[in-house]
């Protein structure tokens, strides 16, 4: 999970730098259907867990990509949003660096907490 967290943070940092280089925060209007931060956090957590499960499935790359995309569509459907709403909201938060930093701080904390819970619950108790 640590390797996964570093990879995610590296990719997101690169994405943020690319997006912020293109436009300034004052140039980006608020999308008409901006997802609230709490919903973005929830979606991002689920998306990263979905990506980890897809990678762990050890499928060929094209099969894994197809599986991920279908599961991603199902996730959006369950949350009653479409992919363009998610992308526009992500882009808006990415342009506003502090917003995305706050969101990802919560995402990383949540994923780290889940990792700790998984590792402690799978470790057998010590014998007296």
XYZ file of C-alpha atoms in Angstrom:
128
model
C 0.000 0.000 0.000
C 2.897 2.371 0.705
C 4.257 1.859 -2.802
C 0.768 2.464 -4.144
C 0.344 5.651 -2.074
C 3.644 7.065 -3.329
C 2.735 6.279 -6.921
C -0.670 7.919 -6.555
C 0.800 11.031 -4.966
C 3.469 11.267 -7.672
C 0.887 10.976 -10.445
C -1.427 13.483 -8.811
C 1.373 15.960 -8.248
C 2.366 15.692 -11.898
C -1.262 16.081 -12.991
C -1.718 19.104 -10.762
C 1.410 20.755 -12.136
C 0.317 20.179 -15.723
C -3.188 21.472 -15.116
C -2.098 24.503 -13.107
C 0.471 25.430 -15.735
C -2.317 25.758 -18.287
C -4.625 28.124 -16.416
C -4.687 30.418 -13.454
C -7.277 29.901 -10.660
C -9.057 33.147 -11.509
C -9.621 31.923 -15.091
C -11.510 28.785 -14.083
C -15.230 29.224 -13.466
C -16.946 27.068 -10.897
C -18.539 24.135 -12.732
C -22.331 24.202 -12.623
C -22.386 20.794 -10.883
C -19.300 21.035 -8.665
C -19.075 18.029 -6.359
C -18.719 18.935 -2.681
C -15.344 18.168 -1.115
C -16.774 15.339 1.008
C -18.121 13.606 -2.082
C -14.819 14.104 -3.928
C -12.977 12.534 -0.990
C -15.342 9.571 -0.962
C -15.088 9.069 -4.719
C -11.309 9.371 -4.763
C -10.946 6.848 -1.941
C -13.168 4.393 -3.790
C -11.369 5.010 -7.086
C -7.946 4.391 -5.535
C -9.170 1.218 -3.830
C -10.688 0.101 -7.126
C -7.395 0.736 -8.879
C -5.512 -1.263 -6.228
C -7.941 -4.190 -6.542
C -7.627 -4.092 -10.325
C -3.823 -4.124 -10.119
C -3.908 -6.980 -7.598
C -6.069 -9.070 -9.963
C -2.946 -9.700 -12.084
C -4.887 -9.490 -15.332
C -3.416 -8.599 -18.710
C -3.187 -4.821 -19.053
C -6.040 -4.461 -21.549
C -8.351 -6.650 -19.454
C -7.444 -4.774 -16.278
C -8.108 -1.448 -18.006
C -11.523 -2.649 -19.255
C -12.412 -3.990 -15.800
C -11.380 -0.716 -14.155
C -13.356 1.415 -16.610
C -16.514 -0.648 -16.128
C -16.169 -0.583 -12.349
C -15.516 3.175 -12.532
C -18.761 3.659 -14.491
C -20.600 1.586 -11.875
C -19.102 3.735 -9.117
C -20.265 6.935 -10.795
C -23.717 5.422 -11.292
C -23.954 4.458 -7.588
C -23.016 8.017 -6.622
C -25.494 9.409 -9.167
C -22.935 11.440 -11.113
C -21.496 11.237 -14.594
C -17.852 11.130 -15.554
C -17.844 14.681 -16.896
C -19.098 16.027 -13.556
C -16.286 14.196 -11.773
C -13.655 15.386 -14.265
C -14.854 19.004 -14.159
C -14.903 18.957 -10.357
C -11.462 17.353 -10.174
C -10.101 19.902 -12.625
C -11.600 22.776 -10.647
C -10.083 21.505 -7.389
C -6.760 20.804 -9.136
C -6.535 24.388 -10.374
C -7.092 25.554 -6.811
C -4.021 23.866 -5.315
C -4.920 24.224 -1.658
C -8.339 22.674 -2.265
C -6.875 19.583 -3.902
C -4.141 19.374 -1.257
C -6.799 19.368 1.474
C -8.865 16.757 -0.363
C -5.899 14.460 -0.956
C -4.667 14.888 2.582
C -7.968 13.420 3.743
C -7.849 10.685 1.074
C -4.312 9.632 2.013
C -5.137 9.696 5.742
C -8.182 7.510 5.149
C -6.295 5.038 2.971
C -3.442 4.891 5.490
C -5.892 4.242 8.318
C -7.472 1.423 6.309
C -4.034 -0.050 5.693
C -3.220 0.027 9.406
C -6.534 -1.623 10.262
C -5.940 -4.346 7.677
C -2.407 -5.071 8.813
C -3.284 -5.124 12.521
C -6.381 -7.273 12.034
C -4.453 -9.823 9.933
C -1.570 -10.087 12.424
C -2.171 -12.887 14.937
C -2.051 -11.869 18.595
C 1.197 -12.695 20.428
C 1.243 -15.805 22.606
C 1.765 -15.196 26.331
